[in-house]
Amino acid sequence: MQLQVNNLCKNFKENMAVNHVSFILEKGVYGLLGANGAGKTTLMRMLCTLVTPTSGTIEYDEEDIKVMDERYRRIIGYLPQEFGYYPEFSAEDYLLYIAALKGLKPIIARKRVNELLEIVSLTKVRRKKIKTFSGGMKRRLGIAQAVLNNPEILILDEPTAGLDPKERIRFRALISHIAKERIVLLSTHIVSDLESIAKEILIMKEGSIIEQGEVEKLLSKIKGKVWICLVDLKEAEELRSMYLFSNERNCGEKVELRIISETKPSVSAIQIDPALEDLFIYYFGEVNKIADFEI
């Protein structure tokens, strides 16, 4: 089981959204990390055949997906950031309806829906209307519809959007469970979700994949560059203007800053182990601009 992307490009008029991207995915969970406008969604939509590449190829087990055509679409599952549902449908009716659209036979569809409702913990509310569901319940329903056809490749765009911490823990367990025999590619603005479940991270910047590897391998690039500084308000202001920082905590008359720097930023600075969020700041900018980014 192997999904191979070869020199993939996508232009929208004069804008190159995806710029000569190449990588190989095998079984397991892969995280896609990048700033807003990096080309992540365009790349994911090309992998799902919803957008046609300008150039380059996508191969599954060494066969071009253009040649595979419908055979490829049958093994793809996709959860967009905003997936369509019918608010008056119950969870069960909605999944049966999607199963019919995907060509599942009624007997198989019924069995599959029962299994998935149990996996995503919606069995007790299977006959309730979707409009009564919380955001987390809707996301779990979205994941269920994405894997109805038992896809070999699962693409998830912002699957944890709107989930509270408890729901996110449940989501990570769910993805780990269903990823054992699949290729899963997901993007999320919750960096810690990638850190805990991703086999590898692909870092995308300005349409290109600039780094790919296991979390520990990527974090080694900033090992020795992350510091904790406990300073007074005046020094904190100076440090903010001079360095990248990934976190700030008020400690009474002192401020604790988590700083990314090649050199020791302050006399009080203590070197600490890096986290994935530090890596994001290292590549994409200051924490006070984080609202402008989408991972």
JSON list of N, CA, C and O in Angstrom, two decimals, residues 157-215:
[
{"chain": "A", "resi": 157, "resn": "ASP", "atom": "N", "xyz": [-9.39, 16.93, 6.57]},
{"chain": "A", "resi": 157, "resn": "ASP", "atom": "CA", "xyz": [-9.04, 18.35, 6.59]},
{"chain": "A", "resi": 157, "resn": "ASP", "atom": "C", "xyz": [-9.66, 19.00, 7.82]},
{"chain": "A", "resi": 157, "resn": "ASP", "atom": "O", "xyz": [-10.87, 19.12, 7.93]},
{"chain": "A", "resi": 158, "resn": "GLU", "atom": "N", "xyz": [-8.81, 19.40, 8.76]},
{"chain": "A", "resi": 158, "resn": "GLU", "atom": "CA", "xyz": [-9.25, 20.02, 10.02]},
{"chain": "A", "resi": 158, "resn": "GLU", "atom": "C", "xyz": [-10.28, 19.15, 10.77]},
{"chain": "A", "resi": 158, "resn": "GLU", "atom": "O", "xyz": [-11.34, 19.62, 11.17]},
{"chain": "A", "resi": 159, "resn": "PRO", "atom": "N", "xyz": [-9.98, 17.88, 10.99]},
{"chain": "A", "resi": 159, "resn": "PRO", "atom": "CA", "xyz": [-10.96, 16.99, 11.63]},
{"chain": "A", "resi": 159, "resn": "PRO", "atom": "C", "xyz": [-11.26, 17.32, 13.08]},
{"chain": "A", "resi": 159, "resn": "PRO", "atom": "O", "xyz": [-12.30, 16.90, 13.61]},
{"chain": "A", "resi": 160, "resn": "THR", "atom": "N", "xyz": [-10.37, 18.06, 13.76]},
{"chain": "A", "resi": 160, "resn": "THR", "atom": "CA", "xyz": [-10.61, 18.38, 15.17]},
{"chain": "A", "resi": 160, "resn": "THR", "atom": "C", "xyz": [-11.21, 19.77, 15.38]},
{"chain": "A", "resi": 160, "resn": "THR", "atom": "O", "xyz": [-11.32, 20.23, 16.51]},
{"chain": "A", "resi": 161, "resn": "ALA", "atom": "N", "xyz": [-11.59, 20.42, 14.29]},
{"chain": "A", "resi": 161, "resn": "ALA", "atom": "CA", "xyz": [-12.17, 21.76, 14.40]},
{"chain": "A", "resi": 161, "resn": "ALA", "atom": "C", "xyz": [-13.43, 21.73, 15.27]},
{"chain": "A", "resi": 161, "resn": "ALA", "atom": "O", "xyz": [-14.34, 20.94, 15.04]},
{"chain": "A", "resi": 162, "resn": "GLY", "atom": "N", "xyz": [-13.46, 22.57, 16.29]},
{"chain": "A", "resi": 162, "resn": "GLY", "atom": "CA", "xyz": [-14.64, 22.68, 17.15]},
{"chain": "A", "resi": 162, "resn": "GLY", "atom": "C", "xyz": [-14.73, 21.63, 18.25]},
{"chain": "A", "resi": 162, "resn": "GLY", "atom": "O", "xyz": [-15.72, 21.60, 18.98]},
{"chain": "A", "resi": 163, "resn": "LEU", "atom": "N", "xyz": [-13.74, 20.77, 18.38]},
{"chain": "A", "resi": 163, "resn": "LEU", "atom": "CA", "xyz": [-13.79, 19.73, 19.41]},
{"chain": "A", "resi": 163, "resn": "LEU", "atom": "C", "xyz": [-13.19, 20.22, 20.73]},
{"chain": "A", "resi": 163, "resn": "LEU", "atom": "O", "xyz": [-12.17, 20.91, 20.73]},
{"chain": "A", "resi": 164, "resn": "ASP", "atom": "N", "xyz": [-13.82, 19.84, 21.83]},
{"chain": "A", "resi": 164, "resn": "ASP", "atom": "CA", "xyz": [-13.24, 20.18, 23.13]},
{"chain": "A", "resi": 164, "resn": "ASP", "atom": "C", "xyz": [-12.14, 19.15, 23.44]},
{"chain": "A", "resi": 164, "resn": "ASP", "atom": "O", "xyz": [-11.99, 18.16, 22.73]},
{"chain": "A", "resi": 165, "resn": "PRO", "atom": "N", "xyz": [-11.34, 19.37, 24.50]},
{"chain": "A", "resi": 165, "resn": "PRO", "atom": "CA", "xyz": [-10.22, 18.46, 24.79]},
{"chain": "A", "resi": 165, "resn": "PRO", "atom": "C", "xyz": [-10.62, 17.00, 24.92]},
{"chain": "A", "resi": 165, "resn": "PRO", "atom": "O", "xyz": [-9.91, 16.11, 24.44]},
{"chain": "A", "resi": 166, "resn": "LYS", "atom": "N", "xyz": [-11.76, 16.73, 25.55]},
{"chain": "A", "resi": 166, "resn": "LYS", "atom": "CA", "xyz": [-12.21, 15.34, 25.70]},
{"chain": "A", "resi": 166, "resn": "LYS", "atom": "C", "xyz": [-12.52, 14.72, 24.35]},
{"chain": "A", "resi": 166, "resn": "LYS", "atom": "O", "xyz": [-12.17, 13.57, 24.08]},
{"chain": "A", "resi": 167, "resn": "GLU", "atom": "N", "xyz": [-13.18, 15.49, 23.47]},
{"chain": "A", "resi": 167, "resn": "GLU", "atom": "CA", "xyz": [-13.50, 15.00, 22.13]},
{"chain": "A", "resi": 167, "resn": "GLU", "atom": "C", "xyz": [-12.23, 14.77, 21.33]},
{"chain": "A", "resi": 167, "resn": "GLU", "atom": "O", "xyz": [-12.14, 13.83, 20.53]},
{"chain": "A", "resi": 168, "resn": "ARG", "atom": "N", "xyz": [-11.23, 15.62, 21.51]},
{"chain": "A", "resi": 168, "resn": "ARG", "atom": "CA", "xyz": [-9.99, 15.48, 20.77]},
{"chain": "A", "resi": 168, "resn": "ARG", "atom": "C", "xyz": [-9.25, 14.20, 21.18]},
{"chain": "A", "resi": 168, "resn": "ARG", "atom": "O", "xyz": [-8.66, 13.52, 20.34]},
{"chain": "A", "resi": 169, "resn": "ILE", "atom": "N", "xyz": [-9.29, 13.89, 22.47]},
{"chain": "A", "resi": 169, "resn": "ILE", "atom": "CA", "xyz": [-8.69, 12.64, 22.94]},
{"chain": "A", "resi": 169, "resn": "ILE", "atom": "C", "xyz": [-9.39, 11.45, 22.30]},
{"chain": "A", "resi": 169, "resn": "ILE", "atom": "O", "xyz": [-8.75, 10.50, 21.83]},
{"chain": "A", "resi": 170, "resn": "ARG", "atom": "N", "xyz": [-10.71, 11.52, 22.24]},
{"chain": "A", "resi": 170, "resn": "ARG", "atom": "CA", "xyz": [-11.49, 10.44, 21.62]},
{"chain": "A", "resi": 170, "resn": "ARG", "atom": "C", "xyz": [-11.17, 10.34, 20.13]},
{"chain": "A", "resi": 170, "resn": "ARG", "atom": "O", "xyz": [-11.05, 9.25, 19.57]},
{"chain": "A", "resi": 171, "resn": "PHE", "atom": "N", "xyz": [-11.02, 11.50, 19.48]},
{"chain": "A", "resi": 171, "resn": "PHE", "atom": "CA", "xyz": [-10.69, 11.53, 18.06]},
{"chain": "A", "resi": 171, "resn": "PHE", "atom": "C", "xyz": [-9.34, 10.87, 17.80]},
{"chain": "A", "resi": 171, "resn": "PHE", "atom": "O", "xyz": [-9.19, 10.05, 16.89]},
{"chain": "A", "resi": 172, "resn": "ARG", "atom": "N", "xyz": [-8.34, 11.20, 18.63]},
{"chain": "A", "resi": 172, "resn": "ARG", "atom": "CA", "xyz": [-7.01, 10.62, 18.43]},
{"chain": "A", "resi": 172, "resn": "ARG", "atom": "C", "xyz": [-7.05, 9.10, 18.57]},
{"chain": "A", "resi": 172, "resn": "ARG", "atom": "O", "xyz": [-6.40, 8.38, 17.80]},
{"chain": "A", "resi": 173, "resn": "ALA", "atom": "N", "xyz": [-7.80, 8.62, 19.55]},
{"chain": "A", "resi": 173, "resn": "ALA", "atom": "CA", "xyz": [-7.92, 7.18, 19.73]},
{"chain": "A", "resi": 173, "resn": "ALA", "atom": "C", "xyz": [-8.61, 6.54, 18.53]},
{"chain": "A", "resi": 173, "resn": "ALA", "atom": "O", "xyz": [-8.22, 5.46, 18.07]},
{"chain": "A", "resi": 174, "resn": "LEU", "atom": "N", "xyz": [-9.63, 7.23, 18.01]},
{"chain": "A", "resi": 174, "resn": "LEU", "atom": "CA", "xyz": [-10.38, 6.73, 16.86]},
{"chain": "A", "resi": 174, "resn": "LEU", "atom": "C", "xyz": [-9.48, 6.64, 15.63]},
{"chain": "A", "resi": 174, "resn": "LEU", "atom": "O", "xyz": [-9.46, 5.63, 14.92]},
{"chain": "A", "resi": 175, "resn": "ILE", "atom": "N", "xyz": [-8.72, 7.71, 15.36]},
{"chain": "A", "resi": 175, "resn": "ILE", "atom": "CA", "xyz": [-7.84, 7.72, 14.19]},
{"chain": "A", "resi": 175, "resn": "ILE", "atom": "C", "xyz": [-6.76, 6.65, 14.32]},
{"chain": "A", "resi": 175, "resn": "ILE", "atom": "O", "xyz": [-6.45, 5.95, 13.35]},
{"chain": "A", "resi": 176, "resn": "SER", "atom": "N", "xyz": [-6.20, 6.51, 15.50]},
{"chain": "A", "resi": 176, "resn": "SER", "atom": "CA", "xyz": [-5.18, 5.46, 15.72]},
{"chain": "A", "resi": 176, "resn": "SER", "atom": "C", "xyz": [-5.76, 4.09, 15.44]},
{"chain": "A", "resi": 176, "resn": "SER", "atom": "O", "xyz": [-5.08, 3.21, 14.88]},
{"chain": "A", "resi": 177, "resn": "HIS", "atom": "N", "xyz": [-7.02, 3.90, 15.80]},
{"chain": "A", "resi": 177, "resn": "HIS", "atom": "CA", "xyz": [-7.70, 2.61, 15.61]},
{"chain": "A", "resi": 177, "resn": "HIS", "atom": "C", "xyz": [-7.91, 2.32, 14.12]},
{"chain": "A", "resi": 177, "resn": "HIS", "atom": "O", "xyz": [-7.60, 1.22, 13.65]},
{"chain": "A", "resi": 178, "resn": "ILE", "atom": "N", "xyz": [-8.42, 3.31, 13.39]},
{"chain": "A", "resi": 178, "resn": "ILE", "atom": "CA", "xyz": [-8.78, 3.05, 11.99]},
{"chain": "A", "resi": 178, "resn": "ILE", "atom": "C", "xyz": [-7.59, 3.18, 11.05]},
{"chain": "A", "resi": 178, "resn": "ILE", "atom": "O", "xyz": [-7.70, 2.83, 9.87]},
{"chain": "A", "resi": 179, "resn": "ALA", "atom": "N", "xyz": [-6.44, 3.67, 11.54]},
{"chain": "A", "resi": 179, "resn": "ALA", "atom": "CA", "xyz": [-5.27, 3.89, 10.67]},
{"chain": "A", "resi": 179, "resn": "ALA", "atom": "C", "xyz": [-4.38, 2.67, 10.54]},
{"chain": "A", "resi": 179, "resn": "ALA", "atom": "O", "xyz": [-3.42, 2.70, 9.77]},
{"chain": "A", "resi": 180, "resn": "LYS", "atom": "N", "xyz": [-4.68, 1.60, 11.25]},
{"chain": "A", "resi": 180, "resn": "LYS", "atom": "CA", "xyz": [-3.80, 0.44, 11.26]},
{"chain": "A", "resi": 180, "resn": "LYS", "atom": "C", "xyz": [-3.59, -0.15, 9.87]},
{"chain": "A", "resi": 180, "resn": "LYS", "atom": "O", "xyz": [-2.49, -0.61, 9.54]},
{"chain": "A", "resi": 181, "resn": "GLU", "atom": "N", "xyz": [-4.62, -0.15, 9.05]},
{"chain": "A", "resi": 181, "resn": "GLU", "atom": "CA", "xyz": [-4.53, -0.74, 7.71]},
{"chain": "A", "resi": 181, "resn": "GLU", "atom": "C", "xyz": [-4.81, 0.28, 6.63]},
{"chain": "A", "resi": 181, "resn": "GLU", "atom": "O", "xyz": [-5.25, -0.07, 5.54]},
{"chain": "A", "resi": 182, "resn": "ARG", "atom": "N", "xyz": [-4.55, 1.57, 6.92]},
{"chain": "A", "resi": 182, "resn": "ARG", "atom": "CA", "xyz": [-4.85, 2.63, 5.96]},
{"chain": "A", "resi": 182, "resn": "ARG", "atom": "C", "xyz": [-3.73, 3.64, 5.90]},
{"chain": "A", "resi": 182, "resn": "ARG", "atom": "O", "xyz": [-2.92, 3.76, 6.80]},
{"chain": "A", "resi": 183, "resn": "ILE", "atom": "N", "xyz": [-3.75, 4.41, 4.83]},
{"chain": "A", "resi": 183, "resn": "ILE", "atom": "CA", "xyz": [-2.95, 5.63, 4.74]},
{"chain": "A", "resi": 183, "resn": "ILE", "atom": "C", "xyz": [-3.86, 6.77, 5.18]},
{"chain": "A", "resi": 183, "resn": "ILE", "atom": "O", "xyz": [-4.94, 6.96, 4.61]},
{"chain": "A", "resi": 184, "resn": "VAL", "atom": "N", "xyz": [-3.46, 7.51, 6.20]},
{"chain": "A", "resi": 184, "resn": "VAL", "atom": "CA", "xyz": [-4.27, 8.64, 6.70]},
{"chain": "A", "resi": 184, "resn": "VAL", "atom": "C", "xyz": [-3.43, 9.91, 6.62]},
{"chain": "A", "resi": 184, "resn": "VAL", "atom": "O", "xyz": [-2.33, 9.97, 7.15]},
{"chain": "A", "resi": 185, "resn": "LEU", "atom": "N", "xyz": [-3.97, 10.91, 5.91]},
{"chain": "A", "resi": 185, "resn": "LEU", "atom": "CA", "xyz": [-3.32, 12.22, 5.83]},
{"chain": "A", "resi": 185, "resn": "LEU", "atom": "C", "xyz": [-4.27, 13.24, 6.43]},
{"chain": "A", "resi": 185, "resn": "LEU", "atom": "O", "xyz": [-5.42, 13.35, 6.00]},
{"chain": "A", "resi": 186, "resn": "LEU", "atom": "N", "xyz": [-3.80, 13.97, 7.44]},
{"chain": "A", "resi": 186, "resn": "LEU", "atom": "CA", "xyz": [-4.68, 14.96, 8.07]},
{"chain": "A", "resi": 186, "resn": "LEU", "atom": "C", "xyz": [-3.95, 16.27, 8.33]},
{"chain": "A", "resi": 186, "resn": "LEU", "atom": "O", "xyz": [-2.76, 16.30, 8.55]},
{"chain": "A", "resi": 187, "resn": "SER", "atom": "N", "xyz": [-4.72, 17.34, 8.23]},
{"chain": "A", "resi": 187, "resn": "SER", "atom": "CA", "xyz": [-4.22, 18.64, 8.66]},
{"chain": "A", "resi": 187, "resn": "SER", "atom": "C", "xyz": [-5.10, 19.11, 9.81]},
{"chain": "A", "resi": 187, "resn": "SER", "atom": "O", "xyz": [-6.30, 18.81, 9.84]},
{"chain": "A", "resi": 188, "resn": "THR", "atom": "N", "xyz": [-4.51, 19.80, 10.77]},
{"chain": "A", "resi": 188, "resn": "THR", "atom": "CA", "xyz": [-5.27, 20.32, 11.89]},
{"chain": "A", "resi": 188, "resn": "THR", "atom": "C", "xyz": [-4.55, 21.52, 12.48]},
{"chain": "A", "resi": 188, "resn": "THR", "atom": "O", "xyz": [-3.32, 21.59, 12.44]},
{"chain": "A", "resi": 189, "resn": "HIS", "atom": "N", "xyz": [-5.30, 22.47, 13.01]},
{"chain": "A", "resi": 189, "resn": "HIS", "atom": "CA", "xyz": [-4.67, 23.62, 13.66]},
{"chain": "A", "resi": 189, "resn": "HIS", "atom": "C", "xyz": [-4.29, 23.31, 15.10]},
{"chain": "A", "resi": 189, "resn": "HIS", "atom": "O", "xyz": [-3.67, 24.13, 15.76]},
{"chain": "A", "resi": 190, "resn": "ILE", "atom": "N", "xyz": [-4.65, 22.10, 15.58]},
{"chain": "A", "resi": 190, "resn": "ILE", "atom": "CA", "xyz": [-4.25, 21.67, 16.92]},
{"chain": "A", "resi": 190, "resn": "ILE", "atom": "C", "xyz": [-2.95, 20.88, 16.80]},
{"chain": "A", "resi": 190, "resn": "ILE", "atom": "O", "xyz": [-2.95, 19.69, 16.52]},
{"chain": "A", "resi": 191, "resn": "VAL", "atom": "N", "xyz": [-1.83, 21.56, 16.99]},
{"chain": "A", "resi": 191, "resn": "VAL", "atom": "CA", "xyz": [-0.52, 20.96, 16.76]},
{"chain": "A", "resi": 191, "resn": "VAL", "atom": "C", "xyz": [-0.31, 19.71, 17.62]},
{"chain": "A", "resi": 191, "resn": "VAL", "atom": "O", "xyz": [0.27, 18.73, 17.17]},
{"chain": "A", "resi": 192, "resn": "SER", "atom": "N", "xyz": [-0.80, 19.73, 18.84]},
{"chain": "A", "resi": 192, "resn": "SER", "atom": "CA", "xyz": [-0.59, 18.59, 19.75]},
{"chain": "A", "resi": 192, "resn": "SER", "atom": "C", "xyz": [-1.25, 17.32, 19.23]},
{"chain": "A", "resi": 192, "resn": "SER", "atom": "O", "xyz": [-0.81, 16.22, 19.55]},
{"chain": "A", "resi": 193, "resn": "ASP", "atom": "N", "xyz": [-2.31, 17.45, 18.42]},
{"chain": "A", "resi": 193, "resn": "ASP", "atom": "CA", "xyz": [-2.95, 16.26, 17.86]},
{"chain": "A", "resi": 193, "resn": "ASP", "atom": "C", "xyz": [-2.01, 15.54, 16.90]},
{"chain": "A", "resi": 193, "resn": "ASP", "atom": "O", "xyz": [-1.97, 14.31, 16.86]},
{"chain": "A", "resi": 194, "resn": "LEU", "atom": "N", "xyz": [-1.27, 16.30, 16.12]},
{"chain": "A", "resi": 194, "resn": "LEU", "atom": "CA", "xyz": [-0.30, 15.69, 15.20]},
{"chain": "A", "resi": 194, "resn": "LEU", "atom": "C", "xyz": [0.85, 15.06, 15.99]},
{"chain": "A", "resi": 194, "resn": "LEU", "atom": "O", "xyz": [1.32, 13.98, 15.66]},
{"chain": "A", "resi": 195, "resn": "GLU", "atom": "N", "xyz": [1.29, 15.75, 17.02]},
{"chain": "A", "resi": 195, "resn": "GLU", "atom": "CA", "xyz": [2.44, 15.30, 17.80]},
{"chain": "A", "resi": 195, "resn": "GLU", "atom": "C", "xyz": [2.18, 13.93, 18.42]},
{"chain": "A", "resi": 195, "resn": "GLU", "atom": "O", "xyz": [3.09, 13.12, 18.56]},
{"chain": "A", "resi": 196, "resn": "SER", "atom": "N", "xyz": [0.93, 13.67, 18.78]},
{"chain": "A", "resi": 196, "resn": "SER", "atom": "CA", "xyz": [0.63, 12.44, 19.51]},
{"chain": "A", "resi": 196, "resn": "SER", "atom": "C", "xyz": [0.26, 11.25, 18.63]},
{"chain": "A", "resi": 196, "resn": "SER", "atom": "O", "xyz": [0.38, 10.11, 19.06]},
{"chain": "A", "resi": 197, "resn": "ILE", "atom": "N", "xyz": [-0.17, 11.50, 17.38]},
{"chain": "A", "resi": 197, "resn": "ILE", "atom": "CA", "xyz": [-0.63, 10.36, 16.57]},
{"chain": "A", "resi": 197, "resn": "ILE", "atom": "C", "xyz": [0.06, 10.21, 15.22]},
{"chain": "A", "resi": 197, "resn": "ILE", "atom": "O", "xyz": [-0.06, 9.16, 14.59]},
{"chain": "A", "resi": 198, "resn": "ALA", "atom": "N", "xyz": [0.77, 11.24, 14.75]},
{"chain": "A", "resi": 198, "resn": "ALA", "atom": "CA", "xyz": [1.33, 11.18, 13.39]},
{"chain": "A", "resi": 198, "resn": "ALA", "atom": "C", "xyz": [2.60, 10.34, 13.33]},
{"chain": "A", "resi": 198, "resn": "ALA", "atom": "O", "xyz": [3.50, 10.49, 14.14]},
{"chain": "A", "resi": 199, "resn": "LYS", "atom": "N", "xyz": [2.63, 9.46, 12.34]},
{"chain": "A", "resi": 199, "resn": "LYS", "atom": "CA", "xyz": [3.83, 8.68, 12.04]},
{"chain": "A", "resi": 199, "resn": "LYS", "atom": "C", "xyz": [4.92, 9.60, 11.50]},
{"chain": "A", "resi": 199, "resn": "LYS", "atom": "O", "xyz": [6.08, 9.50, 11.89]},
{"chain": "A", "resi": 200, "resn": "GLU", "atom": "N", "xyz": [4.52, 10.51, 10.62]},
{"chain": "A", "resi": 200, "resn": "GLU", "atom": "CA", "xyz": [5.44, 11.51, 10.06]},
{"chain": "A", "resi": 200, "resn": "GLU", "atom": "C", "xyz": [4.69, 12.82, 9.87]},
{"chain": "A", "resi": 200, "resn": "GLU", "atom": "O", "xyz": [3.46, 12.85, 9.77]},
{"chain": "A", "resi": 201, "resn": "ILE", "atom": "N", "xyz": [5.46, 13.90, 9.81]},
{"chain": "A", "resi": 201, "resn": "ILE", "atom": "CA", "xyz": [4.91, 15.23, 9.55]},
{"chain": "A", "resi": 201, "resn": "ILE", "atom": "C", "xyz": [5.47, 15.75, 8.23]},
{"chain": "A", "resi": 201, "resn": "ILE", "atom": "O", "xyz": [6.67, 15.61, 7.96]},
{"chain": "A", "resi": 202, "resn": "LEU", "atom": "N", "xyz": [4.60, 16.31, 7.40]},
{"chain": "A", "resi": 202, "resn": "LEU", "atom": "CA", "xyz": [5.03, 17.00, 6.19]},
{"chain": "A", "resi": 202, "resn": "LEU", "atom": "C", "xyz": [4.82, 18.49, 6.42]},
{"chain": "A", "resi": 202, "resn": "LEU", "atom": "O", "xyz": [3.70, 18.90, 6.75]},
{"chain": "A", "resi": 203, "resn": "ILE", "atom": "N", "xyz": [5.88, 19.27, 6.29]},
{"chain": "A", "resi": 203, "resn": "ILE", "atom": "CA", "xyz": [5.78, 20.71, 6.50]},
{"chain": "A", "resi": 203, "resn": "ILE", "atom": "C", "xyz": [5.71, 21.39, 5.14]},
{"chain": "A", "resi": 203, "resn": "ILE", "atom": "O", "xyz": [6.61, 21.24, 4.31]},
{"chain": "A", "resi": 204, "resn": "MET", "atom": "N", "xyz": [4.63, 22.14, 4.92]},
{"chain": "A", "resi": 204, "resn": "MET", "atom": "CA", "xyz": [4.38, 22.78, 3.63]},
{"chain": "A", "resi": 204, "resn": "MET", "atom": "C", "xyz": [4.47, 24.29, 3.78]},
{"chain": "A", "resi": 204, "resn": "MET", "atom": "O", "xyz": [3.86, 24.88, 4.67]},
{"chain": "A", "resi": 205, "resn": "LYS", "atom": "N", "xyz": [5.25, 24.91, 2.90]},
{"chain": "A", "resi": 205, "resn": "LYS", "atom": "CA", "xyz": [5.42, 26.36, 2.94]},
{"chain": "A", "resi": 205, "resn": "LYS", "atom": "C", "xyz": [5.45, 26.90, 1.51]},
{"chain": "A", "resi": 205, "resn": "LYS", "atom": "O", "xyz": [6.22, 26.41, 0.68]},
{"chain": "A", "resi": 206, "resn": "GLU", "atom": "N", "xyz": [4.59, 27.87, 1.23]},
{"chain": "A", "resi": 206, "resn": "GLU", "atom": "CA", "xyz": [4.53, 28.52, -0.07]},
{"chain": "A", "resi": 206, "resn": "GLU", "atom": "C", "xyz": [4.43, 27.51, -1.20]},
{"chain": "A", "resi": 206, "resn": "GLU", "atom": "O", "xyz": [5.10, 27.61, -2.24]},
{"chain": "A", "resi": 207, "resn": "GLY", "atom": "N", "xyz": [3.58, 26.48, -1.00]},
{"chain": "A", "resi": 207, "resn": "GLY", "atom": "CA", "xyz": [3.31, 25.51, -2.05]},
{"chain": "A", "resi": 207, "resn": "GLY", "atom": "C", "xyz": [4.27, 24.35, -2.14]},
{"chain": "A", "resi": 207, "resn": "GLY", "atom": "O", "xyz": [4.06, 23.43, -2.93]},
{"chain": "A", "resi": 208, "resn": "SER", "atom": "N", "xyz": [5.33, 24.34, -1.32]},
{"chain": "A", "resi": 208, "resn": "SER", "atom": "CA", "xyz": [6.34, 23.28, -1.39]},
{"chain": "A", "resi": 208, "resn": "SER", "atom": "C", "xyz": [6.44, 22.53, -0.07]},
{"chain": "A", "resi": 208, "resn": "SER", "atom": "O", "xyz": [6.20, 23.10, 0.99]},
{"chain": "A", "resi": 209, "resn": "ILE", "atom": "N", "xyz": [6.80, 21.26, -0.14]},
{"chain": "A", "resi": 209, "resn": "ILE", "atom": "CA", "xyz": [7.10, 20.49, 1.05]},
{"chain": "A", "resi": 209, "resn": "ILE", "atom": "C", "xyz": [8.56, 20.75, 1.40]},
{"chain": "A", "resi": 209, "resn": "ILE", "atom": "O", "xyz": [9.47, 20.36, 0.66]},
{"chain": "A", "resi": 210, "resn": "ILE", "atom": "N", "xyz": [8.79, 21.46, 2.50]},
{"chain": "A", "resi": 210, "resn": "ILE", "atom": "CA", "xyz": [10.16, 21.85, 2.85]},
{"chain": "A", "resi": 210, "resn": "ILE", "atom": "C", "xyz": [10.82, 20.88, 3.83]},
{"chain": "A", "resi": 210, "resn": "ILE", "atom": "O", "xyz": [12.04, 20.85, 3.93]},
{"chain": "A", "resi": 211, "resn": "GLU", "atom": "N", "xyz": [10.00, 20.11, 4.54]},
{"chain": "A", "resi": 211, "resn": "GLU", "atom": "CA", "xyz": [10.54, 19.10, 5.46]},
{"chain": "A", "resi": 211, "resn": "GLU", "atom": "C", "xyz": [9.56, 17.94, 5.54]},
{"chain": "A", "resi": 211, "resn": "GLU", "atom": "O", "xyz": [8.35, 18.13, 5.44]},
{"chain": "A", "resi": 212, "resn": "GLN", "atom": "N", "xyz": [10.07, 16.73, 5.74]},
{"chain": "A", "resi": 212, "resn": "GLN", "atom": "CA", "xyz": [9.23, 15.57, 6.01]},
{"chain": "A", "resi": 212, "resn": "GLN", "atom": "C", "xyz": [10.01, 14.60, 6.88]},
{"chain": "A", "resi": 212, "resn": "GLN", "atom": "O", "xyz": [11.19, 14.36, 6.65]},
{"chain": "A", "resi": 213, "resn": "GLY", "atom": "N", "xyz": [9.34, 14.07, 7.89]},
{"chain": "A", "resi": 213, "resn": "GLY", "atom": "CA", "xyz": [10.01, 13.08, 8.73]},
{"chain": "A", "resi": 213, "resn": "GLY", "atom": "C", "xyz": [9.24, 12.80, 10.00]},
{"chain": "A", "resi": 213, "resn": "GLY", "atom": "O", "xyz": [8.19, 13.40, 10.25]},
{"chain": "A", "resi": 214, "resn": "GLU", "atom": "N", "xyz": [9.76, 11.88, 10.80]},
{"chain": "A", "resi": 214, "resn": "GLU", "atom": "CA", "xyz": [9.17, 11.58, 12.10]},
{"chain": "A", "resi": 214, "resn": "GLU", "atom": "C", "xyz": [9.30, 12.80, 13.01]},
{"chain": "A", "resi": 214, "resn": "GLU", "atom": "O", "xyz": [10.20, 13.63, 12.84]},
{"chain": "A", "resi": 215, "resn": "VAL", "atom": "N", "xyz": [8.38, 12.90, 13.96]},
{"chain": "A", "resi": 215, "resn": "VAL", "atom": "CA", "xyz": [8.36, 14.07, 14.85]},
{"chain": "A", "resi": 215, "resn": "VAL", "atom": "C", "xyz": [9.70, 14.29, 15.51]},
{"chain": "A", "resi": 215, "resn": "VAL", "atom": "O", "xyz": [10.24, 15.41, 15.52]}
]
